[in-house]
Amino acid sequence: MNPAGVDVFEEGWDTLVILDACRHEALERYDLPGRLEARESRGSMTVEFLRGNFLDRDLTDVVYVTATPQLHRVANPSEFSLHAVVNLWQDDDNYWWASDGRHCVPPERTTEYAIQTARRFPKKRLIVHYTQPHIPFMNPADETLETDANPYRAYTDGRLDVDPDALRESYYRNVEVALPAVEKLLKTVDGKTVVTADHGHLLGERVWPIPVRMWGHPHGIYVDELVTVPWLVYTNGERREIVADPPVNTVSVDERTVTDRLDALGYRT
């Protein structure tokens, strides 16, 4: 874990939006409403971020809506004291399917469920974890990028012949494809909302002391591109009254489903 990273639960918010693998400078390119700041993440990958923020604490005032199964890769759901968990990734009906069979929960679907959940739990803090801009690319700049579950790794390994600028452009397109859905959420839910990321992303930068260009978000490398994340603050109406209550659901997950979903997101499980 990155010891310099912020404890997200010590920050004041009613809704926390997590964009998976979103660089801070990526949001500087777009005009989301609110005030954009920066924070340092506790991890350079999702599992590290979740362990650094979620484990060993009382989160019974929090409902977690997630398009990624990474929480269930960290530990058994019983080890988290969240009030409720909404696993969008468990239902095939929530998926956008690529032509080669890869899939992800699209941002519009994530926002739809987040709004429903906010209405169901009006006195809880809400965390909404989007898949994007993480792969798969929903609007790649080159059709070649549709042929591998993890084009960053395939390019690094020499299995994918593509212009690196197309990789970078596809990443930013995946940021852009998520933002209309995020803006809808900002303007719909009450209270103070923060848009951040679990970690950033390397797009061919050289990471000292390794003299090669790196792509993705490797574990335990705390360079700016990986741990400097956006912290966009937007307030819509009055702050919500937040109260803690015992958990309301027992999260049951199938390990095969978790593995399949992670494979579709380009992880080797």
PDB file of C-alpha atoms in Angstrom:
ATOM      1  CA  MET A   1       0.000   0.000   0.000  1.00  0.00           C
ATOM      2  CA  ASN A   2       1.120   3.551  -0.723  1.00  0.00           C
ATOM      3  CA  PRO A   3       1.538   5.085   2.772  1.00  0.00           C
ATOM      4  CA  ALA A   4       1.192   8.625   1.403  1.00  0.00           C
ATOM      5  CA  GLY A   5      -2.235   7.922  -0.068  1.00  0.00           C
ATOM      6  CA  VAL A   6      -5.408   9.569   1.183  1.00  0.00           C
ATOM      7  CA  ASP A   7      -7.936   7.689   3.328  1.00  0.00           C
ATOM      8  CA  VAL A   8     -11.036   8.277   1.209  1.00  0.00           C
ATOM      9  CA  PHE A   9     -13.405   7.625   4.116  1.00  0.00           C
ATOM     10  CA  GLU A  10     -11.852  10.439   6.133  1.00  0.00           C
ATOM     11  CA  GLU A  11     -12.836  12.926   3.413  1.00  0.00           C
ATOM     12  CA  GLY A  12     -16.238  14.632   3.518  1.00  0.00           C
ATOM     13  CA  TRP A  13     -18.622  13.360   0.828  1.00  0.00           C
ATOM     14  CA  ASP A  14     -22.076  11.852   0.404  1.00  0.00           C
ATOM     15  CA  THR A  15     -21.353  10.076  -2.891  1.00  0.00           C
ATOM     16  CA  LEU A  16     -17.949   8.859  -4.054  1.00  0.00           C
ATOM     17  CA  VAL A  17     -17.603   8.114  -7.783  1.00  0.00           C
ATOM     18  CA  ILE A  18     -14.639   5.890  -8.661  1.00  0.00           C
ATOM     19  CA  LEU A  19     -13.446   5.842 -12.258  1.00  0.00           C
ATOM     20  CA  ASP A  20     -11.266   2.765 -12.669  1.00  0.00           C
ATOM     21  CA  ALA A  21      -7.704   3.634 -13.790  1.00  0.00           C
ATOM     22  CA  CYS A  22      -8.377   7.327 -14.433  1.00  0.00           C
ATOM     23  CA  ARG A  23      -5.339   9.619 -14.566  1.00  0.00           C
ATOM     24  CA  HIS A  24      -5.723  13.024 -12.953  1.00  0.00           C
ATOM     25  CA  GLU A  25      -4.781  14.873 -16.124  1.00  0.00           C
ATOM     26  CA  ALA A  26      -7.420  12.933 -18.067  1.00  0.00           C
ATOM     27  CA  LEU A  27     -10.225  14.827 -16.323  1.00  0.00           C
ATOM     28  CA  GLU A  28      -8.464  18.124 -16.983  1.00  0.00           C
ATOM     29  CA  ARG A  29      -9.293  17.548 -20.672  1.00  0.00           C
ATOM     30  CA  TYR A  30     -13.054  17.521 -20.099  1.00  0.00           C
ATOM     31  CA  ASP A  31     -15.569  19.969 -18.695  1.00  0.00           C
ATOM     32  CA  LEU A  32     -17.344  18.145 -15.889  1.00  0.00           C
ATOM     33  CA  PRO A  33     -19.136  20.478 -13.472  1.00  0.00           C
ATOM     34  CA  GLY A  34     -17.396  20.981 -10.162  1.00  0.00           C
ATOM     35  CA  ARG A  35     -13.985  21.894  -8.764  1.00  0.00           C
ATOM     36  CA  LEU A  36     -11.128  19.639  -9.842  1.00  0.00           C
ATOM     37  CA  GLU A  37      -8.373  18.966  -7.321  1.00  0.00           C
ATOM     38  CA  ALA A  38      -5.887  16.118  -6.939  1.00  0.00           C
ATOM     39  CA  ARG A  39      -5.294  13.454  -4.310  1.00  0.00           C
ATOM     40  CA  GLU A  40      -2.794  10.637  -3.933  1.00  0.00           C
ATOM     41  CA  SER A  41      -4.195   7.117  -4.010  1.00  0.00           C
ATOM     42  CA  ARG A  42      -3.272   4.353  -1.586  1.00  0.00           C
ATOM     43  CA  GLY A  43      -2.697   1.980  -4.464  1.00  0.00           C
ATOM     44  CA  SER A  44      -1.388   1.640  -8.000  1.00  0.00           C
ATOM     45  CA  MET A  45      -4.033  -0.993  -8.752  1.00  0.00           C
ATOM     46  CA  THR A  46      -7.619  -1.622  -7.630  1.00  0.00           C
ATOM     47  CA  VAL A  47      -6.907  -4.430  -5.173  1.00  0.00           C
ATOM     48  CA  GLU A  48      -4.330  -2.277  -3.390  1.00  0.00           C
ATOM     49  CA  PHE A  49      -6.744   0.668  -3.259  1.00  0.00           C
ATOM     50  CA  LEU A  50      -9.524  -1.473  -1.804  1.00  0.00           C
ATOM     51  CA  ARG A  51      -7.281  -3.102   0.792  1.00  0.00           C
ATOM     52  CA  GLY A  52      -5.883   0.265   1.795  1.00  0.00           C
ATOM     53  CA  ASN A  53      -9.313   1.837   2.305  1.00  0.00           C
ATOM     54  CA  PHE A  54     -11.962  -0.844   2.957  1.00  0.00           C
ATOM     55  CA  LEU A  55     -10.418  -3.445   5.249  1.00  0.00           C
ATOM     56  CA  ASP A  56     -10.804  -3.495   9.031  1.00  0.00           C
ATOM     57  CA  ARG A  57     -13.255  -0.651   9.446  1.00  0.00           C
ATOM     58  CA  ASP A  58     -16.941  -0.019  10.095  1.00  0.00           C
ATOM     59  CA  LEU A  59     -18.600   0.989   6.823  1.00  0.00           C
ATOM     60  CA  THR A  60     -22.192   0.320   7.802  1.00  0.00           C
ATOM     61  CA  ASP A  61     -23.125   3.820   6.650  1.00  0.00           C
ATOM     62  CA  VAL A  62     -21.954   2.983   3.081  1.00  0.00           C
ATOM     63  CA  VAL A  63     -23.636   1.295   0.110  1.00  0.00           C
ATOM     64  CA  TYR A  64     -21.266   0.155  -2.639  1.00  0.00           C
ATOM     65  CA  VAL A  65     -22.500  -0.064  -6.249  1.00  0.00           C
ATOM     66  CA  THR A  66     -19.845  -1.715  -8.374  1.00  0.00           C
ATOM     67  CA  ALA A  67     -19.331  -2.703 -12.007  1.00  0.00           C
ATOM     68  CA  THR A  68     -16.138  -4.604 -11.147  1.00  0.00           C
ATOM     69  CA  PRO A  69     -15.692  -7.771  -9.047  1.00  0.00           C
ATOM     70  CA  GLN A  70     -12.388  -6.669  -7.553  1.00  0.00           C
ATOM     71  CA  LEU A  71     -13.798  -6.342  -4.016  1.00  0.00           C
ATOM     72  CA  HIS A  72     -14.349 -10.100  -4.024  1.00  0.00           C
ATOM     73  CA  ARG A  73     -10.800 -10.643  -5.164  1.00  0.00           C
ATOM     74  CA  VAL A  74      -9.529  -8.855  -2.054  1.00  0.00           C
ATOM     75  CA  ALA A  75     -11.290 -10.871   0.641  1.00  0.00           C
ATOM     76  CA  ASN A  76     -14.444 -12.709   1.544  1.00  0.00           C
ATOM     77  CA  PRO A  77     -17.452 -10.336   1.484  1.00  0.00           C
ATOM     78  CA  SER A  78     -18.077 -11.122   5.153  1.00  0.00           C
ATOM     79  CA  GLU A  79     -14.842  -9.277   5.991  1.00  0.00           C
ATOM     80  CA  PHE A  80     -16.335  -5.960   4.853  1.00  0.00           C
ATOM     81  CA  SER A  81     -18.865  -4.227   7.067  1.00  0.00           C
ATOM     82  CA  LEU A  82     -20.632  -2.348   4.272  1.00  0.00           C
ATOM     83  CA  HIS A  83     -24.334  -1.702   4.758  1.00  0.00           C
ATOM     84  CA  ALA A  84     -25.083  -3.134   1.303  1.00  0.00           C
ATOM     85  CA  VAL A  85     -23.321  -4.138  -1.913  1.00  0.00           C
ATOM     86  CA  VAL A  86     -24.869  -3.945  -5.395  1.00  0.00           C
ATOM     87  CA  ASN A  87     -22.877  -6.159  -7.781  1.00  0.00           C
ATOM     88  CA  LEU A  88     -23.756  -5.071 -11.308  1.00  0.00           C
ATOM     89  CA  TRP A  89     -21.152  -7.432 -12.778  1.00  0.00           C
ATOM     90  CA  GLN A  90     -23.040 -10.566 -11.719  1.00  0.00           C
ATOM     91  CA  ASP A  91     -25.894 -10.078 -14.196  1.00  0.00           C
ATOM     92  CA  ASP A  92     -25.313 -10.716 -17.908  1.00  0.00           C
ATOM     93  CA  ASP A  93     -28.174  -8.339 -18.713  1.00  0.00           C
ATOM     94  CA  ASN A  94     -26.040  -5.422 -17.497  1.00  0.00           C
ATOM     95  CA  TYR A  95     -23.276  -6.016 -20.026  1.00  0.00           C
ATOM     96  CA  TRP A  96     -22.091  -4.369 -23.194  1.00  0.00           C
ATOM     97  CA  TRP A  97     -20.594  -7.088 -25.399  1.00  0.00           C
ATOM     98  CA  ALA A  98     -17.722  -6.514 -27.823  1.00  0.00           C
ATOM     99  CA  SER A  99     -17.628  -8.353 -31.144  1.00  0.00           C
ATOM    100  CA  ASP A 100     -14.939 -10.734 -29.836  1.00  0.00           C
ATOM    101  CA  GLY A 101     -16.897 -11.661 -26.713  1.00  0.00           C
ATOM    102  CA  ARG A 102     -15.216  -9.288 -24.259  1.00  0.00           C
ATOM    103  CA  HIS A 103     -17.612  -7.346 -22.105  1.00  0.00           C
ATOM    104  CA  CYS A 104     -18.049  -4.743 -19.389  1.00  0.00           C
ATOM    105  CA  VAL A 105     -20.839  -2.913 -17.598  1.00  0.00           C
ATOM    106  CA  PRO A 106     -21.380   0.296 -19.606  1.00  0.00           C
ATOM    107  CA  PRO A 107     -21.362   3.603 -17.713  1.00  0.00           C
ATOM    108  CA  GLU A 108     -25.011   4.329 -18.471  1.00  0.00           C
ATOM    109  CA  ARG A 109     -26.026   1.107 -16.734  1.00  0.00           C
ATOM    110  CA  THR A 110     -23.859   1.881 -13.729  1.00  0.00           C
ATOM    111  CA  THR A 111     -25.441   5.326 -13.379  1.00  0.00           C
ATOM    112  CA  GLU A 112     -28.949   3.886 -13.717  1.00  0.00           C
ATOM    113  CA  TYR A 113     -28.387   1.506 -10.813  1.00  0.00           C
ATOM    114  CA  ALA A 114     -26.584   4.145  -8.763  1.00  0.00           C
ATOM    115  CA  ILE A 115     -29.567   6.497  -8.979  1.00  0.00           C
ATOM    116  CA  GLN A 116     -31.947   3.688  -8.010  1.00  0.00           C
ATOM    117  CA  THR A 117     -29.718   2.767  -5.079  1.00  0.00           C
ATOM    118  CA  ALA A 118     -29.462   6.371  -3.871  1.00  0.00           C
ATOM    119  CA  ARG A 119     -33.251   6.539  -3.768  1.00  0.00           C
ATOM    120  CA  ARG A 120     -33.469   3.213  -1.929  1.00  0.00           C
ATOM    121  CA  PHE A 121     -30.861   4.245   0.683  1.00  0.00           C
ATOM    122  CA  PRO A 122     -31.299   8.021   1.104  1.00  0.00           C
ATOM    123  CA  LYS A 123     -29.439   8.120   4.430  1.00  0.00           C
ATOM    124  CA  LYS A 124     -26.342   6.239   3.369  1.00  0.00           C
ATOM    125  CA  ARG A 125     -23.086   7.296   1.783  1.00  0.00           C
ATOM    126  CA  LEU A 126     -22.911   5.929  -1.734  1.00  0.00           C
ATOM    127  CA  ILE A 127     -19.856   4.603  -3.591  1.00  0.00           C
ATOM    128  CA  VAL A 128     -20.248   4.087  -7.335  1.00  0.00           C
ATOM    129  CA  HIS A 129     -17.400   2.165  -8.986  1.00  0.00           C
ATOM    130  CA  TYR A 130     -17.407   2.419 -12.788  1.00  0.00           C
ATOM    131  CA  THR A 131     -15.351   0.097 -15.009  1.00  0.00           C
ATOM    132  CA  GLN A 132     -14.210   2.859 -17.345  1.00  0.00           C
ATOM    133  CA  PRO A 133     -11.674   4.025 -18.432  1.00  0.00           C
ATOM    134  CA  HIS A 134     -10.322   0.546 -17.750  1.00  0.00           C
ATOM    135  CA  ILE A 135     -10.294  -1.843 -20.708  1.00  0.00           C
ATOM    136  CA  PRO A 136     -12.079  -3.168 -22.689  1.00  0.00           C
ATOM    137  CA  PHE A 137     -12.083  -0.215 -25.054  1.00  0.00           C
ATOM    138  CA  MET A 138     -15.658   0.699 -25.970  1.00  0.00           C
ATOM    139  CA  ASN A 139     -14.609   2.973 -28.840  1.00  0.00           C
ATOM    140  CA  PRO A 140     -11.033   2.053 -29.841  1.00  0.00           C
ATOM    141  CA  ALA A 141      -9.010   4.260 -32.161  1.00  0.00           C
ATOM    142  CA  ASP A 142      -7.810   1.213 -34.108  1.00  0.00           C
ATOM    143  CA  GLU A 143      -9.766  -1.983 -34.836  1.00  0.00           C
ATOM    144  CA  THR A 144      -6.621  -3.976 -34.020  1.00  0.00           C
ATOM    145  CA  LEU A 145      -7.234  -3.122 -30.377  1.00  0.00           C
ATOM    146  CA  GLU A 146     -10.397  -5.226 -30.370  1.00  0.00           C
ATOM    147  CA  THR A 147      -8.485  -8.501 -30.779  1.00  0.00           C
ATOM    148  CA  ASP A 148      -6.926  -9.004 -27.360  1.00  0.00           C
ATOM    149  CA  ALA A 149      -8.361  -9.012 -23.840  1.00  0.00           C
ATOM    150  CA  ASN A 150      -5.457  -6.856 -22.641  1.00  0.00           C
ATOM    151  CA  PRO A 151      -4.066  -4.796 -25.545  1.00  0.00           C
ATOM    152  CA  TYR A 152      -1.584  -3.015 -23.262  1.00  0.00           C
ATOM    153  CA  ARG A 153       0.057  -6.310 -22.316  1.00  0.00           C
ATOM    154  CA  ALA A 154      -0.163  -7.610 -25.883  1.00  0.00           C
ATOM    155  CA  TYR A 155       1.572  -4.491 -27.191  1.00  0.00           C
ATOM    156  CA  THR A 156       4.299  -4.690 -24.533  1.00  0.00           C
ATOM    157  CA  ASP A 157       4.853  -8.389 -25.275  1.00  0.00           C
ATOM    158  CA  GLY A 158       5.161  -7.710 -29.010  1.00  0.00           C
ATOM    159  CA  ARG A 159       2.003  -9.645 -29.895  1.00  0.00           C
ATOM    160  CA  LEU A 160       0.106  -6.575 -31.080  1.00  0.00           C
ATOM    161  CA  ASP A 161       1.282  -4.398 -33.947  1.00  0.00           C
ATOM    162  CA  VAL A 162      -0.362  -1.038 -33.340  1.00  0.00           C
ATOM    163  CA  ASP A 163       0.674   2.602 -33.192  1.00  0.00           C
ATOM    164  CA  PRO A 164       1.148   3.489 -29.498  1.00  0.00           C
ATOM    165  CA  ASP A 165      -0.714   6.734 -30.125  1.00  0.00           C
ATOM    166  CA  ALA A 166      -3.783   4.626 -30.931  1.00  0.00           C
ATOM    167  CA  LEU A 167      -3.469   2.985 -27.526  1.00  0.00           C
ATOM    168  CA  ARG A 168      -3.313   6.371 -25.842  1.00  0.00           C
ATOM    169  CA  GLU A 169      -6.231   7.749 -27.863  1.00  0.00           C
ATOM    170  CA  SER A 170      -8.329   4.678 -27.037  1.00  0.00           C
ATOM    171  CA  TYR A 171      -7.658   5.206 -23.341  1.00  0.00           C
ATOM    172  CA  TYR A 172      -8.876   8.817 -23.487  1.00  0.00           C
ATOM    173  CA  ARG A 173     -11.911   7.756 -25.503  1.00  0.00           C
ATOM    174  CA  ASN A 174     -12.778   5.367 -22.677  1.00  0.00           C
ATOM    175  CA  VAL A 175     -12.617   8.305 -20.269  1.00  0.00           C
ATOM    176  CA  GLU A 176     -14.829  10.372 -22.528  1.00  0.00           C
ATOM    177  CA  VAL A 177     -17.418   7.633 -23.020  1.00  0.00           C
ATOM    178  CA  ALA A 178     -18.016   7.506 -19.252  1.00  0.00           C
ATOM    179  CA  LEU A 179     -18.403  11.205 -18.534  1.00  0.00           C
ATOM    180  CA  PRO A 180     -21.981  11.861 -19.753  1.00  0.00           C
ATOM    181  CA  ALA A 181     -23.183   9.118 -17.414  1.00  0.00           C
ATOM    182  CA  VAL A 182     -21.087  10.520 -14.567  1.00  0.00           C
ATOM    183  CA  GLU A 183     -22.446  14.026 -15.171  1.00  0.00           C
ATOM    184  CA  LYS A 184     -25.999  12.667 -15.067  1.00  0.00           C
ATOM    185  CA  LEU A 185     -25.255  11.129 -11.679  1.00  0.00           C
ATOM    186  CA  LEU A 186     -23.728  14.385 -10.395  1.00  0.00           C
ATOM    187  CA  LYS A 187     -26.833  16.331 -11.313  1.00  0.00           C
ATOM    188  CA  THR A 188     -29.299  13.732 -10.011  1.00  0.00           C
ATOM    189  CA  VAL A 189     -28.135  12.616  -6.568  1.00  0.00           C
ATOM    190  CA  ASP A 190     -28.351  15.020  -3.647  1.00  0.00           C
ATOM    191  CA  GLY A 191     -25.447  16.152  -1.548  1.00  0.00           C
ATOM    192  CA  LYS A 192     -21.718  16.434  -2.022  1.00  0.00           C
ATOM    193  CA  THR A 193     -20.272  14.153  -4.687  1.00  0.00           C
ATOM    194  CA  VAL A 194     -16.586  13.487  -5.305  1.00  0.00           C
ATOM    195  CA  VAL A 195     -15.333  11.990  -8.581  1.00  0.00           C
ATOM    196  CA  THR A 196     -12.008  10.229  -8.136  1.00  0.00           C
ATOM    197  CA  ALA A 197     -10.127   7.091  -9.241  1.00  0.00           C
ATOM    198  CA  ASP A 198      -8.782   4.009  -7.522  1.00  0.00           C
ATOM    199  CA  HIS A 199      -5.462   4.553  -9.336  1.00  0.00           C
ATOM    200  CA  GLY A 200      -4.051   6.083 -12.497  1.00  0.00           C
ATOM    201  CA  HIS A 201      -2.581   4.488 -15.603  1.00  0.00           C
ATOM    202  CA  LEU A 202       0.731   4.369 -17.433  1.00  0.00           C
ATOM    203  CA  LEU A 203       0.582   5.242 -21.130  1.00  0.00           C
ATOM    204  CA  GLY A 204       4.115   4.497 -22.218  1.00  0.00           C
ATOM    205  CA  GLU A 205       5.983   6.590 -19.656  1.00  0.00           C
ATOM    206  CA  ARG A 206       9.436   5.533 -18.527  1.00  0.00           C
ATOM    207  CA  VAL A 207       9.364   4.535 -14.869  1.00  0.00           C
ATOM    208  CA  TRP A 208      12.688   4.988 -13.100  1.00  0.00           C
ATOM    209  CA  PRO A 209      14.827   2.919 -12.632  1.00  0.00           C
ATOM    210  CA  ILE A 210      13.279   0.663 -15.309  1.00  0.00           C
ATOM    211  CA  PRO A 211      14.605   1.955 -18.664  1.00  0.00           C
ATOM    212  CA  VAL A 212      11.596   0.814 -20.722  1.00  0.00           C
ATOM    213  CA  ARG A 213       8.239   2.350 -21.429  1.00  0.00           C
ATOM    214  CA  MET A 214       5.444   0.867 -19.330  1.00  0.00           C
ATOM    215  CA  TRP A 215       1.709   0.490 -19.880  1.00  0.00           C
ATOM    216  CA  GLY A 216      -1.086  -0.295 -17.461  1.00  0.00           C
ATOM    217  CA  HIS A 217      -1.080  -0.161 -13.665  1.00  0.00           C
ATOM    218  CA  PRO A 218       1.449  -2.565 -12.134  1.00  0.00           C
ATOM    219  CA  HIS A 219       1.395  -3.306  -8.429  1.00  0.00           C
ATOM    220  CA  GLY A 220       3.523  -1.320  -6.008  1.00  0.00           C
ATOM    221  CA  ILE A 221       4.847   1.388  -8.355  1.00  0.00           C
ATOM    222  CA  TYR A 222       3.948   4.758  -6.867  1.00  0.00           C
ATOM    223  CA  VAL A 223       4.827   7.198  -9.635  1.00  0.00           C
ATOM    224  CA  ASP A 224       2.656  10.256 -10.306  1.00  0.00           C
ATOM    225  CA  GLU A 225       0.897   8.742 -13.318  1.00  0.00           C
ATOM    226  CA  LEU A 226      -0.315   5.869 -11.140  1.00  0.00           C
ATOM    227  CA  VAL A 227      -1.120   7.446  -7.772  1.00  0.00           C
ATOM    228  CA  THR A 228      -2.072  11.049  -8.571  1.00  0.00           C
ATOM    229  CA  VAL A 229      -5.826  10.808  -9.094  1.00  0.00           C
ATOM    230  CA  PRO A 230      -8.602  13.317  -9.760  1.00  0.00           C
ATOM    231  CA  TRP A 231     -10.682  14.682  -6.900  1.00  0.00           C
ATOM    232  CA  LEU A 232     -13.552  16.593  -8.462  1.00  0.00           C
ATOM    233  CA  VAL A 233     -16.017  18.066  -5.958  1.00  0.00           C
ATOM    234  CA  TYR A 234     -19.611  18.902  -6.902  1.00  0.00           C
ATOM    235  CA  THR A 235     -22.510  19.730  -4.582  1.00  0.00           C
ATOM    236  CA  ASN A 236     -26.138  19.377  -5.627  1.00  0.00           C
ATOM    237  CA  GLY A 237     -28.556  20.798  -3.075  1.00  0.00           C
ATOM    238  CA  GLU A 238     -28.300  19.997   0.626  1.00  0.00           C
ATOM    239  CA  ARG A 239     -25.920  17.486   2.171  1.00  0.00           C
ATOM    240  CA  ARG A 240     -27.570  14.181   3.040  1.00  0.00           C
ATOM    241  CA  GLU A 241     -28.186  13.044   6.597  1.00  0.00           C
ATOM    242  CA  ILE A 242     -26.038   9.918   6.972  1.00  0.00           C
ATOM    243  CA  VAL A 243     -26.711   7.166   9.506  1.00  0.00           C
ATOM    244  CA  ALA A 244     -25.158   3.731  10.039  1.00  0.00           C
ATOM    245  CA  ASP A 245     -27.266   0.578  10.187  1.00  0.00           C
ATOM    246  CA  PRO A 246     -26.450  -3.148  10.257  1.00  0.00           C
ATOM    247  CA  PRO A 247     -25.831  -4.812   6.859  1.00  0.00           C
ATOM    248  CA  VAL A 248     -29.026  -5.606   4.959  1.00  0.00           C
ATOM    249  CA  ASN A 249     -27.846  -8.247   2.525  1.00  0.00           C
ATOM    250  CA  THR A 250     -25.508 -11.204   2.444  1.00  0.00           C
ATOM    251  CA  VAL A 251     -23.463 -11.001  -0.730  1.00  0.00           C
ATOM    252  CA  SER A 252     -23.255 -14.395  -2.412  1.00  0.00           C
ATOM    253  CA  VAL A 253     -20.831 -14.672  -5.306  1.00  0.00           C
ATOM    254  CA  ASP A 254     -19.722 -17.546  -7.486  1.00  0.00           C
ATOM    255  CA  GLU A 255     -15.931 -17.791  -7.791  1.00  0.00           C
ATOM    256  CA  ARG A 256     -16.169 -18.959 -11.396  1.00  0.00           C
ATOM    257  CA  THR A 257     -18.155 -15.834 -12.252  1.00  0.00           C
ATOM    258  CA  VAL A 258     -15.575 -13.631 -10.529  1.00  0.00           C
ATOM    259  CA  THR A 259     -12.788 -15.268 -12.546  1.00  0.00           C
ATOM    260  CA  ASP A 260     -14.695 -14.953 -15.830  1.00  0.00           C
ATOM    261  CA  ARG A 261     -15.437 -11.283 -15.238  1.00  0.00           C
ATOM    262  CA  LEU A 262     -11.830 -10.510 -14.346  1.00  0.00           C
ATOM    263  CA  ASP A 263     -10.639 -12.330 -17.471  1.00  0.00           C
ATOM    264  CA  ALA A 264     -12.957 -10.149 -19.540  1.00  0.00           C
ATOM    265  CA  LEU A 265     -11.338  -7.081 -17.990  1.00  0.00           C
ATOM    266  CA  GLY A 266      -7.887  -8.261 -19.060  1.00  0.00           C
ATOM    267  CA  TYR A 267      -6.666  -9.761 -15.797  1.00  0.00           C
ATOM    268  CA  ARG A 268      -4.802 -13.058 -15.621  1.00  0.00           C
ATOM    269  CA  THR A 269      -6.544 -14.961 -12.823  1.00  0.00           C
TER     270      THR A 269
END
